[in-house]
PDB file of C-alpha atoms in Angstrom:
ATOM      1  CA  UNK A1151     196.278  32.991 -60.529  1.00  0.00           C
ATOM      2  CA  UNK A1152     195.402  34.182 -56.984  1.00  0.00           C
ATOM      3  CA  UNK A1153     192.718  32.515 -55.101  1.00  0.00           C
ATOM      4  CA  UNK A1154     190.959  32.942 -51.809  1.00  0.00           C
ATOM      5  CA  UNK A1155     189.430  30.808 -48.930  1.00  0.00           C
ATOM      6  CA  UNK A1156     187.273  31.167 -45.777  1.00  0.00           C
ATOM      7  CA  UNK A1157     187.211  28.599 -44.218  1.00  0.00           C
ATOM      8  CA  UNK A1158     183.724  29.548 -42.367  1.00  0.00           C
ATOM      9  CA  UNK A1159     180.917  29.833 -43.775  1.00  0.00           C
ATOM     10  CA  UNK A1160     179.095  31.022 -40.374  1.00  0.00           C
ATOM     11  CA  UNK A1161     180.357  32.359 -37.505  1.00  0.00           C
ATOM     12  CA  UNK A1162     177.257  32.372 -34.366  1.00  0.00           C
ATOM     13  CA  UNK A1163     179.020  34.760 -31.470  1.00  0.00           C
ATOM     14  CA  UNK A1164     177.458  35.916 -28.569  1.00  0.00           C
ATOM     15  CA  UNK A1165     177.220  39.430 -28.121  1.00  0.00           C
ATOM     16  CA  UNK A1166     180.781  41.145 -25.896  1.00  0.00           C
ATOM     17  CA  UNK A1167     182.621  38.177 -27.359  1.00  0.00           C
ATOM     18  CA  UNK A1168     185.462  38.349 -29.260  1.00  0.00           C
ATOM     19  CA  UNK A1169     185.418  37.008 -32.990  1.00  0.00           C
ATOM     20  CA  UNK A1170     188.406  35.608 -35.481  1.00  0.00           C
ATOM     21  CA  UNK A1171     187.034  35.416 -39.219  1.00  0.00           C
ATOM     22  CA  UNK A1172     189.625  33.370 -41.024  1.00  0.00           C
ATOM     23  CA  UNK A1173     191.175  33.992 -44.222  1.00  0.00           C
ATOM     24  CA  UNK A1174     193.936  32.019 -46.317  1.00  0.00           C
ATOM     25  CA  UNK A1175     195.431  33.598 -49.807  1.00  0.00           C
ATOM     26  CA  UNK A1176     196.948  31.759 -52.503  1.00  0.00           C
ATOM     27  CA  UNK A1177     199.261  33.684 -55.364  1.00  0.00           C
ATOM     28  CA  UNK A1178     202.954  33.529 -56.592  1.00  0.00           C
ATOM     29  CA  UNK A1179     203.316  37.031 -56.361  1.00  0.00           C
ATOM     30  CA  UNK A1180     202.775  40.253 -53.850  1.00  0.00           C
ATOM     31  CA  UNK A1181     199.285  40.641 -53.092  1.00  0.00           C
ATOM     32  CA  UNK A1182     196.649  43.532 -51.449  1.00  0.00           C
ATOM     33  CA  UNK A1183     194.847  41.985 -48.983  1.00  0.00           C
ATOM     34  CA  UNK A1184     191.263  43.734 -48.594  1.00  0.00           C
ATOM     35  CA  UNK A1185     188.005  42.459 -45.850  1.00  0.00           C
ATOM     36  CA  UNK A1186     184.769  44.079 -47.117  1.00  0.00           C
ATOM     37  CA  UNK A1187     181.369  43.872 -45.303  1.00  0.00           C
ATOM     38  CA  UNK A1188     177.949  43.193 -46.878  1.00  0.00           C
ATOM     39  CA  UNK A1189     174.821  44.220 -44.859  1.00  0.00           C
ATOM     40  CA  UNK A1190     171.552  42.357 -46.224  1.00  0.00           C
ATOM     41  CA  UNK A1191     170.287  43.296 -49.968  1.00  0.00           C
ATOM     42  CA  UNK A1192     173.408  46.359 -50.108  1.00  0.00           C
ATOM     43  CA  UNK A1193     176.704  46.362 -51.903  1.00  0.00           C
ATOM     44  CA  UNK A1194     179.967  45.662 -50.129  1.00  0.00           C
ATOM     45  CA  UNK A1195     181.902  48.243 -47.939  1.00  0.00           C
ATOM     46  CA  UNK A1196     185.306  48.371 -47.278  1.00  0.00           C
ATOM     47  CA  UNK A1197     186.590  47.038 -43.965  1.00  0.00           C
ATOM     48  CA  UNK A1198     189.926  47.480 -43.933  1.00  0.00           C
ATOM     49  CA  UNK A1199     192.799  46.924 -46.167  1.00  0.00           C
ATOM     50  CA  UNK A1200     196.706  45.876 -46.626  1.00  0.00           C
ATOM     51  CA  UNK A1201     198.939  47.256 -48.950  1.00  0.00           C
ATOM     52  CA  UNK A1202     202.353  47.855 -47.527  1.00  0.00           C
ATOM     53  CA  UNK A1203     203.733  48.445 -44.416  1.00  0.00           C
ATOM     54  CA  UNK A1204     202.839  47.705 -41.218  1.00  0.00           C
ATOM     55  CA  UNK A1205     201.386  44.112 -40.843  1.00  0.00           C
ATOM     56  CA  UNK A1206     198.518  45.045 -38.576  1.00  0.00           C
ATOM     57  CA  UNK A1207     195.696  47.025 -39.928  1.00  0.00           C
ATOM     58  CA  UNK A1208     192.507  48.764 -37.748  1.00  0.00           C
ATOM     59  CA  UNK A1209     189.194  49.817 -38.833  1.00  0.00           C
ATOM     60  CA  UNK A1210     187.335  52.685 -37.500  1.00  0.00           C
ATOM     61  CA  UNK A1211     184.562  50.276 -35.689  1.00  0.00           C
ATOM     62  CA  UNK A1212     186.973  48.112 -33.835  1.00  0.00           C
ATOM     63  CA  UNK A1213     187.976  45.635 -36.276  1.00  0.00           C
ATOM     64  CA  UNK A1214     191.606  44.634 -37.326  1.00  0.00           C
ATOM     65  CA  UNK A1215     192.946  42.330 -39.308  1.00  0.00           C
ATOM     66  CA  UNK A1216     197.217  41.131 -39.511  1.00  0.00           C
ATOM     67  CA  UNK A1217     198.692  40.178 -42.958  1.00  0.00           C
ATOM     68  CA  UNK A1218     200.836  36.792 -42.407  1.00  0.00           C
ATOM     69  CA  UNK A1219     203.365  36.471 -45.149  1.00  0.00           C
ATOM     70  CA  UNK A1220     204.731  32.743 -44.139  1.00  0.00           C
ATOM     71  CA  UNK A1221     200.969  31.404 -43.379  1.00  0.00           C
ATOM     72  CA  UNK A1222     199.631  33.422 -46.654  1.00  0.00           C
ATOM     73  CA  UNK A1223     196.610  34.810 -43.967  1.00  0.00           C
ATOM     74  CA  UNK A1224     194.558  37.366 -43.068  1.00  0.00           C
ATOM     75  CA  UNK A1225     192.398  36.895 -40.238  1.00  0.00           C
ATOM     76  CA  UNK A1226     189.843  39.573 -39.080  1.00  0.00           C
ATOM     77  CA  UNK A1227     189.359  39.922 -35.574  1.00  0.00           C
ATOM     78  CA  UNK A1228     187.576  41.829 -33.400  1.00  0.00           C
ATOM     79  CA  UNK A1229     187.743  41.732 -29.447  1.00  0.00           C
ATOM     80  CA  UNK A1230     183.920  42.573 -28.702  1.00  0.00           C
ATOM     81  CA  UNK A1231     181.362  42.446 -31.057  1.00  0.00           C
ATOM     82  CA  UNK A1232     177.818  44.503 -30.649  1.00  0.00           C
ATOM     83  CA  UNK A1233     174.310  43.518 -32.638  1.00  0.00           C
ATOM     84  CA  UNK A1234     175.704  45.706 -35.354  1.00  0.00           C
ATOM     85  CA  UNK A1235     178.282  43.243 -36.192  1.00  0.00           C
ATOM     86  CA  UNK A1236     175.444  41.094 -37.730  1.00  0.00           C
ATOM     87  CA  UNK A1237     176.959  40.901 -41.773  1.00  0.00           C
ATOM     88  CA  UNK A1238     178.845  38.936 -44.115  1.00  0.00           C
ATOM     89  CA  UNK A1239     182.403  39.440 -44.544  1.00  0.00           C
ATOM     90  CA  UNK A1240     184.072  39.058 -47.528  1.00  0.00           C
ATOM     91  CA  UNK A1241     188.176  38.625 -48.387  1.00  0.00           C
ATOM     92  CA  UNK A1242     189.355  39.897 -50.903  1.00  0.00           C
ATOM     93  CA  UNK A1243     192.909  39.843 -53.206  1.00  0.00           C
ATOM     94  CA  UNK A1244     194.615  41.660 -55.767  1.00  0.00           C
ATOM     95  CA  UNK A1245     197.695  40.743 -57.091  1.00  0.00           C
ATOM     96  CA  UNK A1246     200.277  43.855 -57.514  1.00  0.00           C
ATOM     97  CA  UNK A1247     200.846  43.737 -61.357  1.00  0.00           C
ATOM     98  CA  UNK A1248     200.330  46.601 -63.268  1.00  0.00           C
ATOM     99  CA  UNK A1249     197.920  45.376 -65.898  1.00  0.00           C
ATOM    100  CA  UNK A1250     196.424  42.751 -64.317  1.00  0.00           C
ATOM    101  CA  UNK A1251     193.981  44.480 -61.884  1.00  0.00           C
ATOM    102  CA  UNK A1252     191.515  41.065 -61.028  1.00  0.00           C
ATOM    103  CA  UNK A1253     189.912  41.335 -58.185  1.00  0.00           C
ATOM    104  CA  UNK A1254     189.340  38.177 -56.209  1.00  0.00           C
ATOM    105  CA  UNK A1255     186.800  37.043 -53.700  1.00  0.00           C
ATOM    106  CA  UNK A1256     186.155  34.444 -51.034  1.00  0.00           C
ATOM    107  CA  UNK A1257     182.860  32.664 -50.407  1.00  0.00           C
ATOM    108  CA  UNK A1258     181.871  34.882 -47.193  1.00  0.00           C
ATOM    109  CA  UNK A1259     181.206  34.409 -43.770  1.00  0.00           C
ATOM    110  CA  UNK A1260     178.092  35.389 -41.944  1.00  0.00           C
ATOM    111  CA  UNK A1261     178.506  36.549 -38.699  1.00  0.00           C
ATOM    112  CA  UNK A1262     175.717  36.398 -36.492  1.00  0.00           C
ATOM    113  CA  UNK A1263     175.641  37.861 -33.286  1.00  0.00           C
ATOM    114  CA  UNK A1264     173.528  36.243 -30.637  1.00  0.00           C
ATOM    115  CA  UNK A1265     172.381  38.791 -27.733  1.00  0.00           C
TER     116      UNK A1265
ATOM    117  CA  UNK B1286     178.622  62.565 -54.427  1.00  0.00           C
ATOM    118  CA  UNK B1287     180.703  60.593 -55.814  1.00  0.00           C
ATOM    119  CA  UNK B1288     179.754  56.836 -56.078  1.00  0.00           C
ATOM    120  CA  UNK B1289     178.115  53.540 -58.510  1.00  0.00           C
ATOM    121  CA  UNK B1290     175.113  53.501 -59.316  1.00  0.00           C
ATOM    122  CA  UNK B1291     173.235  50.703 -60.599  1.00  0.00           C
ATOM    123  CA  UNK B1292     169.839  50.457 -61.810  1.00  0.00           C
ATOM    124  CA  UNK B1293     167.434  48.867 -61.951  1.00  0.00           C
ATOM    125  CA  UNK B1294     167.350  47.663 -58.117  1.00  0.00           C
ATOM    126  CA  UNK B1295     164.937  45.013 -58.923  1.00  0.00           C
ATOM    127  CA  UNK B1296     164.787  43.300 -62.674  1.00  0.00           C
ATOM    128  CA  UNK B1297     162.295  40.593 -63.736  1.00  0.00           C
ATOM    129  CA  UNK B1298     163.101  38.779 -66.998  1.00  0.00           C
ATOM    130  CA  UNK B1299     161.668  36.180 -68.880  1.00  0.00           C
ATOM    131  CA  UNK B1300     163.041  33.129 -70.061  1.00  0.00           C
ATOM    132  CA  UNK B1301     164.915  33.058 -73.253  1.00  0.00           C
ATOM    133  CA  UNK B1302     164.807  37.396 -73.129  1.00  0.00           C
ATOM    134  CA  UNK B1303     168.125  39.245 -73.502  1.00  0.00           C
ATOM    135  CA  UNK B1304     168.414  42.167 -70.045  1.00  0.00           C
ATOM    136  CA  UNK B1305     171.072  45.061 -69.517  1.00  0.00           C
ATOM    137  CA  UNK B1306     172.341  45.733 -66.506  1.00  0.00           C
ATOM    138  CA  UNK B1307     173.098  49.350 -65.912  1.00  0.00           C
ATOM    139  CA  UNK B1308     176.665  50.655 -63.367  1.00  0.00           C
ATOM    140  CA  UNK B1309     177.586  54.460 -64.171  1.00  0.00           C
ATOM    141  CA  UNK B1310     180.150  55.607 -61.659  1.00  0.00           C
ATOM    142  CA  UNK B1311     181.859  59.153 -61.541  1.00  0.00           C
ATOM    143  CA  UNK B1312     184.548  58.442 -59.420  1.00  0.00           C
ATOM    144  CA  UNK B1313     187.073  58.719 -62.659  1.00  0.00           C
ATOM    145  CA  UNK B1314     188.131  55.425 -61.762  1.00  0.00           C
ATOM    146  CA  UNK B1315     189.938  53.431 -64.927  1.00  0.00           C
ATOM    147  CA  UNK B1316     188.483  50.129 -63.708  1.00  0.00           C
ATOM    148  CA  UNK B1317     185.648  48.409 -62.925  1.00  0.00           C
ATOM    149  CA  UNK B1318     183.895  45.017 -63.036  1.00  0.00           C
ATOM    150  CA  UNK B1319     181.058  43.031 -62.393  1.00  0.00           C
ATOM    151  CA  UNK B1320     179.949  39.913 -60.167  1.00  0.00           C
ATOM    152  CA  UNK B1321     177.426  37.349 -59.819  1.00  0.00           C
ATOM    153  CA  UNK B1322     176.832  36.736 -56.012  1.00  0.00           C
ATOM    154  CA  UNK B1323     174.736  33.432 -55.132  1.00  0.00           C
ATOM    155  CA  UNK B1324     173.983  32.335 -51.497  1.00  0.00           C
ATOM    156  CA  UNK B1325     177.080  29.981 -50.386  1.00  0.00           C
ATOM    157  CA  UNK B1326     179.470  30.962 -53.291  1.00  0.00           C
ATOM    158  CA  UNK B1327     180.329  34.636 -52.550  1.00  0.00           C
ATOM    159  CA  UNK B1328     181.473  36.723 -55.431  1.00  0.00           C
ATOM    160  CA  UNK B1329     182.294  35.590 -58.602  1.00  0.00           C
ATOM    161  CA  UNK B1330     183.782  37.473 -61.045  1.00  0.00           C
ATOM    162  CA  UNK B1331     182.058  38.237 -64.527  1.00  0.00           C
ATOM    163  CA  UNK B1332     184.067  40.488 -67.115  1.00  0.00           C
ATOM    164  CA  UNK B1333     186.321  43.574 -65.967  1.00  0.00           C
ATOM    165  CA  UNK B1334     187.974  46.372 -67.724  1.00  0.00           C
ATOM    166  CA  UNK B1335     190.574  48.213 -67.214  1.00  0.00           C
ATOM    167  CA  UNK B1336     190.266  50.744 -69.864  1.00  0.00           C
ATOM    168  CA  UNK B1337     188.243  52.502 -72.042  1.00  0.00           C
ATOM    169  CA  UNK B1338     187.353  49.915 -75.449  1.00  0.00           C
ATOM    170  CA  UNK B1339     188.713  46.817 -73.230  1.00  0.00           C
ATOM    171  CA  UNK B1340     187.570  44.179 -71.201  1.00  0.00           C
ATOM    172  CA  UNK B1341     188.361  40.437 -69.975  1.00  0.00           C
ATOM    173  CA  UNK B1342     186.156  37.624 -69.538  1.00  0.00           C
ATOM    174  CA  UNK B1343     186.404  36.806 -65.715  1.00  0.00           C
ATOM    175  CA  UNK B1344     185.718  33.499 -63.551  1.00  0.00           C
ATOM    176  CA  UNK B1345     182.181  32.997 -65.321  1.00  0.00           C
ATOM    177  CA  UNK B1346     181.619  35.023 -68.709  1.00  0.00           C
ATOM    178  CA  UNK B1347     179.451  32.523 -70.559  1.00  0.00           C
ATOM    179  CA  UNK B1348     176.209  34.175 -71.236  1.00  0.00           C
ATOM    180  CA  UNK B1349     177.068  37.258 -70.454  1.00  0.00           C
ATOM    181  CA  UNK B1350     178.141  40.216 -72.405  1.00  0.00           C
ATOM    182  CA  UNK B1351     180.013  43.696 -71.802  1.00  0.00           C
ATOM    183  CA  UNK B1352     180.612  47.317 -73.336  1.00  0.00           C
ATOM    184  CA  UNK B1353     182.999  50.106 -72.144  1.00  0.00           C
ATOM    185  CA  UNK B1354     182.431  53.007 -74.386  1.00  0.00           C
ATOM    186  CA  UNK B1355     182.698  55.244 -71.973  1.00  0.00           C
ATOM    187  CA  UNK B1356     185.032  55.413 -68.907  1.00  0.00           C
ATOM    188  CA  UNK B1357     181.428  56.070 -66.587  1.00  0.00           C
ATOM    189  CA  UNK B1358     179.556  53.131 -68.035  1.00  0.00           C
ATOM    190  CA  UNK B1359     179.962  49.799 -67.932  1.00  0.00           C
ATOM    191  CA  UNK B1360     176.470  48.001 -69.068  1.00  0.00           C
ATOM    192  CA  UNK B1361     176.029  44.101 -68.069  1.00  0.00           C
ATOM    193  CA  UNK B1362     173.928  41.828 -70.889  1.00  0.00           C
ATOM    194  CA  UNK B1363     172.684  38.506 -69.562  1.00  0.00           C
ATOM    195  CA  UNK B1364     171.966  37.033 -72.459  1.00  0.00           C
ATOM    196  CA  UNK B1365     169.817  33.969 -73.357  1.00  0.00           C
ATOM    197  CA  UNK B1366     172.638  32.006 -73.209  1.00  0.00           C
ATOM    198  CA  UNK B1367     173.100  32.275 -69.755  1.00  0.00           C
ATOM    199  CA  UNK B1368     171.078  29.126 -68.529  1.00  0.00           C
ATOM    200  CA  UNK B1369     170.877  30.023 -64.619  1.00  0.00           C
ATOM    201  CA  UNK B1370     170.749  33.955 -65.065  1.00  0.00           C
ATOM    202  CA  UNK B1371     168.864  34.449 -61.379  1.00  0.00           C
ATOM    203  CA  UNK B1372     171.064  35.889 -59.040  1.00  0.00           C
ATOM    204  CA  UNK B1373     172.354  39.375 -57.637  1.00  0.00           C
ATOM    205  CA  UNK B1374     174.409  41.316 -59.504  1.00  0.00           C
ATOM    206  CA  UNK B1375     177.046  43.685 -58.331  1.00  0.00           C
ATOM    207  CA  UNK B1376     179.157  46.336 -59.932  1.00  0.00           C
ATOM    208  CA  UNK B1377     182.538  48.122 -58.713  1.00  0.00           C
ATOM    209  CA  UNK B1378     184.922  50.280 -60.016  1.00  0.00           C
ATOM    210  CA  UNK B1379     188.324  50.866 -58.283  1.00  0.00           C
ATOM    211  CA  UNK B1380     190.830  53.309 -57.621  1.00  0.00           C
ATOM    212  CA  UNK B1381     194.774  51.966 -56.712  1.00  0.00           C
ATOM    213  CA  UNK B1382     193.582  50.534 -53.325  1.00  0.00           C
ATOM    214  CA  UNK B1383     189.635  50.017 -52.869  1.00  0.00           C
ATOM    215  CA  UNK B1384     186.989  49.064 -54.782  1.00  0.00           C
ATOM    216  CA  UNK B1385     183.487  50.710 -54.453  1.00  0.00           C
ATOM    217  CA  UNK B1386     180.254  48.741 -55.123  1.00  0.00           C
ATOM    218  CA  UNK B1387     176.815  49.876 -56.416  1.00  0.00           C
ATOM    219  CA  UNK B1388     173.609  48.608 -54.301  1.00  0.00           C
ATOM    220  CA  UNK B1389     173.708  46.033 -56.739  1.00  0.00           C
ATOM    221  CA  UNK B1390     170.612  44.262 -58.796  1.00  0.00           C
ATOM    222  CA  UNK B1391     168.438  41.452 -58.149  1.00  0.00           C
ATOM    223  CA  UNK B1392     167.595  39.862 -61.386  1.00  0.00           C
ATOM    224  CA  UNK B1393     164.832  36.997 -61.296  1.00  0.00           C
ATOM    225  CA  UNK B1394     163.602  34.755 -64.344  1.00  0.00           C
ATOM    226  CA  UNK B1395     159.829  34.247 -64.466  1.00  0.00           C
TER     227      UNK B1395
END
């Protein structure tokens, strides 16, 4: 069974800082790696995502998160974060077997961005 | 436009009442699912399905039961079994690579 942690539960940043949300993945098998963002009393959106391919994945808003095979990770970064940043960002995994399509969550982190 | 949709936004229920939870999508997605989401614990998974006529229980199924008739519907009951039923509840369904939530429903016992 695959399993996620985040480590922090909140993240205070003042605002032009850069951030590092952490995120460790447990599962015996090859994984999607997903970061989704939750904006008070909404659903989730998707962040960004891993698949295949090239480690390193970008969002459109400045966000990018690298897939770490050996240190089962995916940390989201960002190198300046604005007011807008203010959410809570969920990890997410999903093993790759056909058939088995769970999709699992870490606790969040709220990132708050201090002006 | 394509997307979730779950209703009611806002549910009040009393105790020892059986609720439905309503998620249509029409994204033509095979799969979708539902989760609790309490402050501190993130998501936690409910039921899924992965096709039309079946479903699996999830992280936290007791309490709570599921239909998939159709591929666009995927109705939540929080039954009185369920002894801490208060909570938001979110629906997805998901093509090969992303999953796409409703709003989501805030369910309160009174």
């Amino acid at each position: 069974a695959q399993s996620v942690t985040q480590l922090d539960s909140q993240v205070p940043v003042f605002e032009e800082a850069p951030v590092e949300l952490r995120c460790n993945y447990s599962s015996s098998v090859s994984v999607y790696l997903f970061w989704y963002v939750q904006y008070p009393n909404q659903g989730l959106q998707l962040l960004l995502k891993y698949l295949s391919g090239s480690t390193l994945v970008e969002s459109i808003n400045g966000f990018e998160a690298e897939f770490n095979k050996s240190q089962t990770s995916f940390h989201l970064r960002k190198p300046s974060v604005h007011i807008s940043d203010t959410a809570e960002y969920f990890c997410a995994v999903s093993v790759l077997d056909f058939g088995n399509e769970k999709l699992t969550f870490g606790t969040g982190t709220r990132l708050t961005i201090i002006p | 436009d394509g997307g979730i949709t779950q209703s009611p936004k806002y549910l009040f229920r009393k105790e020892g009442q059986n609720v439905t939870l309503s998620c249509e999508q029409n994204l033509n997605h095979d799969a979708m699912y539902w989760y609790r989401q309490d402050p501190g614990q993130g998501l936690r998974l409910i039921y899924y399905s992965q096709i039309v006529n079946d479903f699996q229980k999830g992280d936290i199924a007791e309490g709570y039961s599921v239909s998939r008739e159709k591929k666009e519907s995927f109705p939540l009951t929080v039954t009185s079994a369920q002894k801490n039923p208060t909570a938001f509840y979110l629906c997805a369904s998901r093509s090969y690579a992303e999953a796409f939530f409703g709003q989501g429903t805030r369910l309160t016992v009174v």
